CSV table of C-alpha atoms and ligand atoms in Angstrom, one decimal:
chain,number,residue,atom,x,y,z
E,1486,UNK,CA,14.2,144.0,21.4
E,1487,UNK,CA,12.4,147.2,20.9
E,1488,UNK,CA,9.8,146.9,18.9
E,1489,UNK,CA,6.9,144.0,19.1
E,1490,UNK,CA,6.8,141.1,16.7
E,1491,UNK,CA,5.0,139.1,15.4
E,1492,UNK,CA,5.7,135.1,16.1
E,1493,UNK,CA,3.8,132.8,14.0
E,1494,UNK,CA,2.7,134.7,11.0
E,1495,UNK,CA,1.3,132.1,9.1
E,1496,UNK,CA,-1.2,131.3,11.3
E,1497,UNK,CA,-3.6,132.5,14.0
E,1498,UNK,CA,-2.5,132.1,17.3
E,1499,UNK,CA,-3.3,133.8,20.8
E,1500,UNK,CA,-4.2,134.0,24.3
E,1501,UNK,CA,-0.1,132.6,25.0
E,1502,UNK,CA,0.9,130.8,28.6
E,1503,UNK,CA,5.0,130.8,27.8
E,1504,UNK,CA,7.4,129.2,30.2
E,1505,UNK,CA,10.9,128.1,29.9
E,1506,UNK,CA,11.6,124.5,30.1
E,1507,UNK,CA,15.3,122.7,29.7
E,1508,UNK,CA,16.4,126.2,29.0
E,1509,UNK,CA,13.7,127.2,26.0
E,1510,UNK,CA,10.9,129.1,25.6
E,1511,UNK,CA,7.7,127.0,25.2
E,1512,UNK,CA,4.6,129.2,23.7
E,1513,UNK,CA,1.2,127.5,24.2
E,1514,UNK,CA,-1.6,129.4,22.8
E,1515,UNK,CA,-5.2,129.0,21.8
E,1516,UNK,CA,-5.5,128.1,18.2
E,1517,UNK,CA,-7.7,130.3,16.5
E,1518,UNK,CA,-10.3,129.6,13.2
E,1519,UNK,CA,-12.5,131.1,10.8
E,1520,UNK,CA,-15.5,128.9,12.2
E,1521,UNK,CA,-18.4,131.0,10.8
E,1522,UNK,CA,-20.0,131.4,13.7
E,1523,UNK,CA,-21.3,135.3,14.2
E,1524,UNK,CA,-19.2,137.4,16.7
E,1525,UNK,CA,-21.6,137.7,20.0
E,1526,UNK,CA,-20.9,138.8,23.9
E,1527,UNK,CA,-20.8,134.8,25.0
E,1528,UNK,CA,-18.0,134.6,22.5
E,1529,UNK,CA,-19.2,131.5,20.7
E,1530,UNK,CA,-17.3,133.0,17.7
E,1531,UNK,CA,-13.9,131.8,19.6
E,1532,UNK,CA,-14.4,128.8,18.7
E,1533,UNK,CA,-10.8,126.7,18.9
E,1534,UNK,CA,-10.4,122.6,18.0
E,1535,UNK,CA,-7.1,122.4,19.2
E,1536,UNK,CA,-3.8,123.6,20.1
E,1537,UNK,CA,-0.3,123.6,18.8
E,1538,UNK,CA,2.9,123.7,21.2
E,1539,UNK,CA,5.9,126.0,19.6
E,1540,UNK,CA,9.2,126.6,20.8
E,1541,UNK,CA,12.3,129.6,20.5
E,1542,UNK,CA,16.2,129.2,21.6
E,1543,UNK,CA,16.2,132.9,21.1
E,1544,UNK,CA,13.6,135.6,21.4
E,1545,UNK,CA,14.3,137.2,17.9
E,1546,UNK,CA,14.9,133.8,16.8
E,1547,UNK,CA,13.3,131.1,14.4
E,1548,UNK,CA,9.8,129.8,15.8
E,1549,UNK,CA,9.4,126.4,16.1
E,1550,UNK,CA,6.2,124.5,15.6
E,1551,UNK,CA,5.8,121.2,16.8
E,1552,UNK,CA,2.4,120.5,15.8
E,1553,UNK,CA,-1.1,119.6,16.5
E,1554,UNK,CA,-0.7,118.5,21.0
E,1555,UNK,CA,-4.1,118.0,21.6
E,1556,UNK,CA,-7.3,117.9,19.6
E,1557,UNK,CA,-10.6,118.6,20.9
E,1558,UNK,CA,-12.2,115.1,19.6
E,1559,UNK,CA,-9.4,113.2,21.9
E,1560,UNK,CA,-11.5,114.5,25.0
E,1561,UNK,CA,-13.9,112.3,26.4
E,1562,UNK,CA,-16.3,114.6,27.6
E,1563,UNK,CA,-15.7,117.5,25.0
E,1564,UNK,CA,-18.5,119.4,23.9
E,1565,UNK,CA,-17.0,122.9,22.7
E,1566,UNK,CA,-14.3,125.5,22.3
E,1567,UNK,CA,-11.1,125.2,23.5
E,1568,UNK,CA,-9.6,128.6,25.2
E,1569,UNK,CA,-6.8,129.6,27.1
E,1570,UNK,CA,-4.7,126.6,28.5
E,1571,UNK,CA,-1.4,126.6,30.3
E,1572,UNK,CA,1.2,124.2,30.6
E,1573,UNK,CA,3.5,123.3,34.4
E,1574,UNK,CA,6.2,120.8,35.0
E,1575,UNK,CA,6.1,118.3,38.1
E,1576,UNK,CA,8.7,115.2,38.5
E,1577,UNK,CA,8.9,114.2,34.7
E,1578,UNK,CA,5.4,114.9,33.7
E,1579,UNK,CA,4.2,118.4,32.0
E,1580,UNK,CA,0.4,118.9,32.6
E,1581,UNK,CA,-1.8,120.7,30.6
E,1582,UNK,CA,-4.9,123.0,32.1
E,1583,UNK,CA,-7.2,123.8,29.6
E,1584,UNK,CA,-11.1,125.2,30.0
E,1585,UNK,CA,-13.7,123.8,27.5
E,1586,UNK,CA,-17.2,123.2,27.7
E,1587,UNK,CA,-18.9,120.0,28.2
E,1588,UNK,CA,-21.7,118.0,26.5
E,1589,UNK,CA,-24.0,121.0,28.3
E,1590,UNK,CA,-22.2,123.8,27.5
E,1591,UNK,CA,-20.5,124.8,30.7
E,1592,UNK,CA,-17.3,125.4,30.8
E,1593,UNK,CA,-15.1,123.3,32.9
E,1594,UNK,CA,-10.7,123.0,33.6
E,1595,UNK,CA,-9.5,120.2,31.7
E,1596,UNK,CA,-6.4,118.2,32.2
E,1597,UNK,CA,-3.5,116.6,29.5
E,1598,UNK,CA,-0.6,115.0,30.4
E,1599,UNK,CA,2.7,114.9,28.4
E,1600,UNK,CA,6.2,113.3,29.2
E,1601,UNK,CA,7.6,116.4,26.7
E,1602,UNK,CA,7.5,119.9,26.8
E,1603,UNK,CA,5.8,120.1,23.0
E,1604,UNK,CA,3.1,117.1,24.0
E,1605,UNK,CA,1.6,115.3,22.5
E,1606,UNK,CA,-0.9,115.4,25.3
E,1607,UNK,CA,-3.2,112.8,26.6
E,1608,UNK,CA,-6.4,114.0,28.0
E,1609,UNK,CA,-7.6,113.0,31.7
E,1610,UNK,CA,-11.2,111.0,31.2
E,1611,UNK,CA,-13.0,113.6,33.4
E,1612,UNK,CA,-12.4,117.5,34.0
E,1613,UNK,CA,-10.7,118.2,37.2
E,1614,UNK,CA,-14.2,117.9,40.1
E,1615,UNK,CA,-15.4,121.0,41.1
E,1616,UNK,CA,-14.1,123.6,38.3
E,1617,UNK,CA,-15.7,126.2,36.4
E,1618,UNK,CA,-15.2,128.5,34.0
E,1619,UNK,CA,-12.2,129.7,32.4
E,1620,UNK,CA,-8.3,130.7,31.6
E,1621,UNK,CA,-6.4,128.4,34.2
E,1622,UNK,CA,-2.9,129.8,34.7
E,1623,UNK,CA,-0.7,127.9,37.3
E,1624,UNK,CA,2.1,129.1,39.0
E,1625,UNK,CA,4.5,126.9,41.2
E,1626,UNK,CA,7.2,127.8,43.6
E,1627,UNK,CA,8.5,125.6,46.4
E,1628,UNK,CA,6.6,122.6,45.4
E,1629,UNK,CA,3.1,124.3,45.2
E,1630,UNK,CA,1.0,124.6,42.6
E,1631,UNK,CA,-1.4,127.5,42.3
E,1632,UNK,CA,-4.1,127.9,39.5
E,1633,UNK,CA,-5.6,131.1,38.9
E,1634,UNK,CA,-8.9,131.3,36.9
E,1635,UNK,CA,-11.7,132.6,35.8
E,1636,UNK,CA,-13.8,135.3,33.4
E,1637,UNK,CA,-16.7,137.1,33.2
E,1638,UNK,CA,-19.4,137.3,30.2
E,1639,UNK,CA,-19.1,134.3,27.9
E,1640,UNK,CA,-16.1,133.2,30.6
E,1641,UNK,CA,-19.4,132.1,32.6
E,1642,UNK,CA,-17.9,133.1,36.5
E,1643,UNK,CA,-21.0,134.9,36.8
E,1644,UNK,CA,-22.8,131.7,37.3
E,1645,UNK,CA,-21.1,131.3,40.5
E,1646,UNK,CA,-20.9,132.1,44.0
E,1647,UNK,CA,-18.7,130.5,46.7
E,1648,UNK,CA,-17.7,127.7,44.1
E,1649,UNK,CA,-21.1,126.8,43.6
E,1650,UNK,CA,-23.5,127.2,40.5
E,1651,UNK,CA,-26.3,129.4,40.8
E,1652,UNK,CA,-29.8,128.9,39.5
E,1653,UNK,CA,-29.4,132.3,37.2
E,1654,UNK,CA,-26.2,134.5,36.3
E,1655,UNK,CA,-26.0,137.8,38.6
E,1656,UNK,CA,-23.7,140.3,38.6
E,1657,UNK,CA,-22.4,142.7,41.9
E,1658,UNK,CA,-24.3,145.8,41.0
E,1659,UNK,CA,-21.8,148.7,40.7
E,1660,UNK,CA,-20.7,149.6,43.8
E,1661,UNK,CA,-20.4,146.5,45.1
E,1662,UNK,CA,-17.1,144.5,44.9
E,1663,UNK,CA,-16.6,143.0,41.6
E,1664,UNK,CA,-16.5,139.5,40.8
E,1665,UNK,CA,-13.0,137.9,41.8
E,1666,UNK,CA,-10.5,135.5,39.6
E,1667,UNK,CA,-10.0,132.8,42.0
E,1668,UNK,CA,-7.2,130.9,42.9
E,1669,UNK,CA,-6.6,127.6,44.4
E,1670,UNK,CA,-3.5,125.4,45.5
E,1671,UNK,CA,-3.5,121.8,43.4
E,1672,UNK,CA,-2.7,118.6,44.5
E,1673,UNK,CA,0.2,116.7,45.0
E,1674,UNK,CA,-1.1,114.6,41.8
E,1675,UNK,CA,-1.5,117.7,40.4
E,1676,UNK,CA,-4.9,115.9,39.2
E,1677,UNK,CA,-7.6,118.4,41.4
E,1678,UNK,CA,-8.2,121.3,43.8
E,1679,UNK,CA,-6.4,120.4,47.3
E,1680,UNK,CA,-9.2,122.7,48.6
E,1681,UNK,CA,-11.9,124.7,48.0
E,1682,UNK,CA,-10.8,127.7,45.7
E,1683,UNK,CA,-10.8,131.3,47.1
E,1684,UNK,CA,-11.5,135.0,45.9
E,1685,UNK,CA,-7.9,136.6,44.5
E,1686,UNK,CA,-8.8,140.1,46.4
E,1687,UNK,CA,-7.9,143.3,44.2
E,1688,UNK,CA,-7.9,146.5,46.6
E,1689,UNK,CA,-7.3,149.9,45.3
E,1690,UNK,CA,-4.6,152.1,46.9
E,1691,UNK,CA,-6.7,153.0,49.8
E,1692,UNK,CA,-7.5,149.1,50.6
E,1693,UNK,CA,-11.0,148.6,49.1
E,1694,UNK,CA,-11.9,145.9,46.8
E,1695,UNK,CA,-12.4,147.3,43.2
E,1696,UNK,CA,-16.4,147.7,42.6
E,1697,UNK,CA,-17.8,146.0,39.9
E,1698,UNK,CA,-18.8,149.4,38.4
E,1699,UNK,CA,-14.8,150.2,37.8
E,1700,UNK,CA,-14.5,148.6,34.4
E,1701,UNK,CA,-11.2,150.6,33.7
E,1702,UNK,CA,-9.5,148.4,36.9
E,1703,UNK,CA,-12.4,145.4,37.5
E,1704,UNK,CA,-11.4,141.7,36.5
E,1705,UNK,CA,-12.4,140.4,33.2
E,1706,UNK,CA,-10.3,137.3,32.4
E,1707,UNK,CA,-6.7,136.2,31.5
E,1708,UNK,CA,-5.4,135.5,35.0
E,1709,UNK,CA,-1.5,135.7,34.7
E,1710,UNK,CA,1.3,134.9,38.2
E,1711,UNK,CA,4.3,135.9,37.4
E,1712,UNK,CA,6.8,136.8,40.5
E,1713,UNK,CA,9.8,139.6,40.7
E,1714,UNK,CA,12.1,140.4,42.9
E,1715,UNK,CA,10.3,138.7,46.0
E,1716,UNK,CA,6.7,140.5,45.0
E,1717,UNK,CA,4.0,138.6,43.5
E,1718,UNK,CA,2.5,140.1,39.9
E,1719,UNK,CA,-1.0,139.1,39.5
E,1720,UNK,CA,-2.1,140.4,35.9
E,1721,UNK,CA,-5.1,140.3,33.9
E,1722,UNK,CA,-7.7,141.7,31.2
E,1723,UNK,CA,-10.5,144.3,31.7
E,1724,UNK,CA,-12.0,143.0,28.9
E,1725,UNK,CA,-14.6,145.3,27.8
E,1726,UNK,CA,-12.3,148.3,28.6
E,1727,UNK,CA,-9.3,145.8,26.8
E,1728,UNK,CA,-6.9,146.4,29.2
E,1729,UNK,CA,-3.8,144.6,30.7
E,1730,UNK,CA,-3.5,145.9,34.6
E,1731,UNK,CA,-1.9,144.3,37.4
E,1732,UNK,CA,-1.5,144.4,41.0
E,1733,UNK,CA,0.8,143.3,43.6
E,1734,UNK,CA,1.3,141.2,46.9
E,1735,UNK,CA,3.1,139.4,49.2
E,1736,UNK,CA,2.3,136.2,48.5
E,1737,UNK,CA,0.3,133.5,45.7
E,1738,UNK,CA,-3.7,134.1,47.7
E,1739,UNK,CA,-3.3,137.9,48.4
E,1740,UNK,CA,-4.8,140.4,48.7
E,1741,UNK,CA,-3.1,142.0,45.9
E,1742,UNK,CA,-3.3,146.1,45.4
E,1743,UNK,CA,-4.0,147.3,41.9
E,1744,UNK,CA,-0.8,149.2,40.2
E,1745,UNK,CA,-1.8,150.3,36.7
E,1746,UNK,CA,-1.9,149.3,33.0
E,1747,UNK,CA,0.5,146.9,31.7
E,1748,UNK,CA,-0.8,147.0,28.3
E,1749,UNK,CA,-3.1,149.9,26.5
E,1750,UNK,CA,-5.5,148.5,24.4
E,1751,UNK,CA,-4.8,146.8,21.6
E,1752,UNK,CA,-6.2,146.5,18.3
E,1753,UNK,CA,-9.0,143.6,18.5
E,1754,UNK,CA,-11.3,142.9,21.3
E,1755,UNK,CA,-10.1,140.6,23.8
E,1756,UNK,CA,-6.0,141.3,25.3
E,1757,UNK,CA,-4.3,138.6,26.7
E,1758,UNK,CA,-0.6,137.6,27.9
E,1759,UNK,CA,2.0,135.9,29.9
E,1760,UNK,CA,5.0,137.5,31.3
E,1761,UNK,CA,8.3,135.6,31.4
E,1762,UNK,CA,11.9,136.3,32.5
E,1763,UNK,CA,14.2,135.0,30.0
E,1764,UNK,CA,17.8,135.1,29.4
E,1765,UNK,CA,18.0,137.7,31.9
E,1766,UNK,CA,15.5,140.1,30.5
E,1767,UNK,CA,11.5,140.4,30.7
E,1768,UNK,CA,8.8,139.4,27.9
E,1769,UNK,CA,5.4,140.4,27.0
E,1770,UNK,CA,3.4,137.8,25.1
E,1771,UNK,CA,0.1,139.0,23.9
E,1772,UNK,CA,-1.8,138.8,20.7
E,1773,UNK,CA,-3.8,141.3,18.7
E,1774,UNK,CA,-6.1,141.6,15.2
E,1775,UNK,CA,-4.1,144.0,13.0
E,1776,UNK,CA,-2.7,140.7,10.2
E,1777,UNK,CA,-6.3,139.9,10.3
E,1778,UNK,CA,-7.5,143.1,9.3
E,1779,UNK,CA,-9.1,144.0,12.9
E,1780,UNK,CA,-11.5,140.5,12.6
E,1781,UNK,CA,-11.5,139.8,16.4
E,1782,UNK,CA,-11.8,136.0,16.3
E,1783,UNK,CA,-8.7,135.6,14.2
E,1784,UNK,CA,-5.6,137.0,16.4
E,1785,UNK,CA,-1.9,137.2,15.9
E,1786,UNK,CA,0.6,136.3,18.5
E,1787,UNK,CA,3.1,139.2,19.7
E,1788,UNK,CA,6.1,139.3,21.9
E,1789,UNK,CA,7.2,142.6,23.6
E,1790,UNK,CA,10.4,143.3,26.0
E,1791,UNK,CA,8.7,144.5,29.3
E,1792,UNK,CA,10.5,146.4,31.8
E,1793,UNK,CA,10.5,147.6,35.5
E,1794,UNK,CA,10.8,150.8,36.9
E,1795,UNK,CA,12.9,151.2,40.2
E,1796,UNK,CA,10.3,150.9,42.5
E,1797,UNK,CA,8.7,147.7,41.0
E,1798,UNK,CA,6.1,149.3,38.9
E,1799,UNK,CA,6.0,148.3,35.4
E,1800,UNK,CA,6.3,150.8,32.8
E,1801,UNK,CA,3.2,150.9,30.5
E,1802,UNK,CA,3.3,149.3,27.0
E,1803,UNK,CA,1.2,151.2,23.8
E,1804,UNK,CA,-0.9,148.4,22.5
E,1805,UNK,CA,-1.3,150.4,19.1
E,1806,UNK,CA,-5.2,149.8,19.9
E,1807,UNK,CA,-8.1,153.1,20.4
E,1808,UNK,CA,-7.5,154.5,23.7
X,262,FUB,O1,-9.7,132.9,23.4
X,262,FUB,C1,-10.9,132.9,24.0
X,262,FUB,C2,-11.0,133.8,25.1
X,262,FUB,O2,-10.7,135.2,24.7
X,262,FUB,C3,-9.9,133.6,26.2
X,262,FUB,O3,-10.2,132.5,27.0
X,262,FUB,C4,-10.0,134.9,26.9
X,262,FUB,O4,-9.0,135.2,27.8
X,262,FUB,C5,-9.9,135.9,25.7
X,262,FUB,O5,-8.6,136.1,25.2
């Protein structure tokens, strides 16, 4: 595959977690609408109902979609906006992490459970105690479960410190170290945080955590684990700069060392991805606002081939976006 394409055309679709389950590729992305509301920096304009579960044999193949999984009005304690979930596999169950904000507007990590790969999903009664803000990604190896989270601006991870809420929002000023995606092991039920969650730590080259000023490299949101050749890939946006970076460790907590761009801007506002290994080769998911005419609320879901250098690094993929 050399070029990009497009996967769902007929709808909008984006902000994909893709894993392969009993040998397929299973795409779960944010559903996005033309809701009317105005575009604004808390990003009440993203403002999803539900999501659809697709599925692909092959990567240039036919895209399967099985439907509506799980509707915002099946949640008991829904208020608004349902973003970025992801989807992991544990002993016959497949369980949904999604954020969404409650009856007060504060975002919080839902859960939905599903005997199938494609849901239907049943939502848990409560959100998962203690969690905030937004994009879970999980990531399992060994019989561990990590979930990765968080995102600035209307993501609401400036309302924290140290898991708790704060009275007010405050940011690091810009020399300081920037706000960190967090991560945290889940447990056993796979139904909560098996402790408290915990800075990922993004150090430049020379081992200092990237200041809050460094928007080209900082954390935004879209927290991504993917792992290659023993090293563990933590990627994610810069949101307001639009790019795809990563960085690498040794193992799921980190520290991780920022490597470069993944992905250049692309056209649109928000970028967002998963990487997947499948049928022996590496993917790109990602979305972007060309079909839509550059409207940045109404994306279109992409799929790349992503490959690695020698050394581990990833070579950089042109987004089409300004640079
Ligand atoms: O889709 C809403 C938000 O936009 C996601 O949660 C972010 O990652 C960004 O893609």
């Amino acid at each position: 595959m050399n070029k990009a394409r497009y996967l769902i055309p007929d709808d909008y679709m984006a902000d994909p977690a893709v894993h392969v389950f009993d040998g397929k590729l299973y795409i779960y992305p944010s559903h996005d609408r033309e809701s009317g509301i105005p575009e604004n920096d808390n990003g009440d304009h993203f403002d999803m109902n539900d999501y659809h579960v697709f599925s692909m044999d092959d990567i240039e193949g036919e895209v399967t979609d099985h439907g509506v999984a799980l509707r915002v009005t099946d949640i008991p304690w829904a208020g608004r906006q349902l973003w970025d979930c992801d989807v992991t596999y544990k002993d016959g169950k497949y369980y949904m992490y999604f954020p969404l904000k409650d009856k007060n507007d504060i975002f919080r990590i839902g859960i939905a459970i599903s005997s199938k790969p494609e849901g239907p999903f049943i939502p848990e009664k409560h959100p998962v105690p203690g969690s905030y803000s937004i994009d879970p990604a999980v990531f399992g190896e060994n019989g561990k479960y990590y979930m990765y989270f968080g995102g600035i601006w209307g993501g609401q991870l400036q309302r924290y410190r140290n898991n708790k809420a704060l009275e007010s929002a405050f940011f690091p000023s810009a020399q300081e170290p920037s706000l960190c995606p967090k991560v945290v092991r889940l447990s056993d039920d796979m139904l909560g945080f098996a402790e408290e969650a915990r800075d990922l730590l993004i150090l430049g080259k020379e081992g200092r955590p990237l200041t809050q000023g460094d928007t080209e490299r900082r954390f935004f949101e879209a927290s991504w684990m993917h792992k290659y050749k023993g090293t563990y890939y933590f990627s994610y946006s810069t949101g307001d700069t639009h790019r795809l970076c990563y960085a690498t460790g040794d193992n799921p907590y980190g520290p991780f060392t920022y490597q470069g761009v993944l992905l250049t801007p692309v056209v649109g506002w928000t970028t967002h991805h998963a990487i997947v290994e499948y049928k022996g080769k590496w993917y790109l998911f990602h979305h972007d606002c060309v079909p839509s005419g550059g409207k940045t609320w109404l994306r279109s879901l992409k799929v790349v081939e992503m490959e690695y250098n020698g050394d581990g690094t990833i070579k950089t993929i042109d987004g089409g976006g300004e640079q």
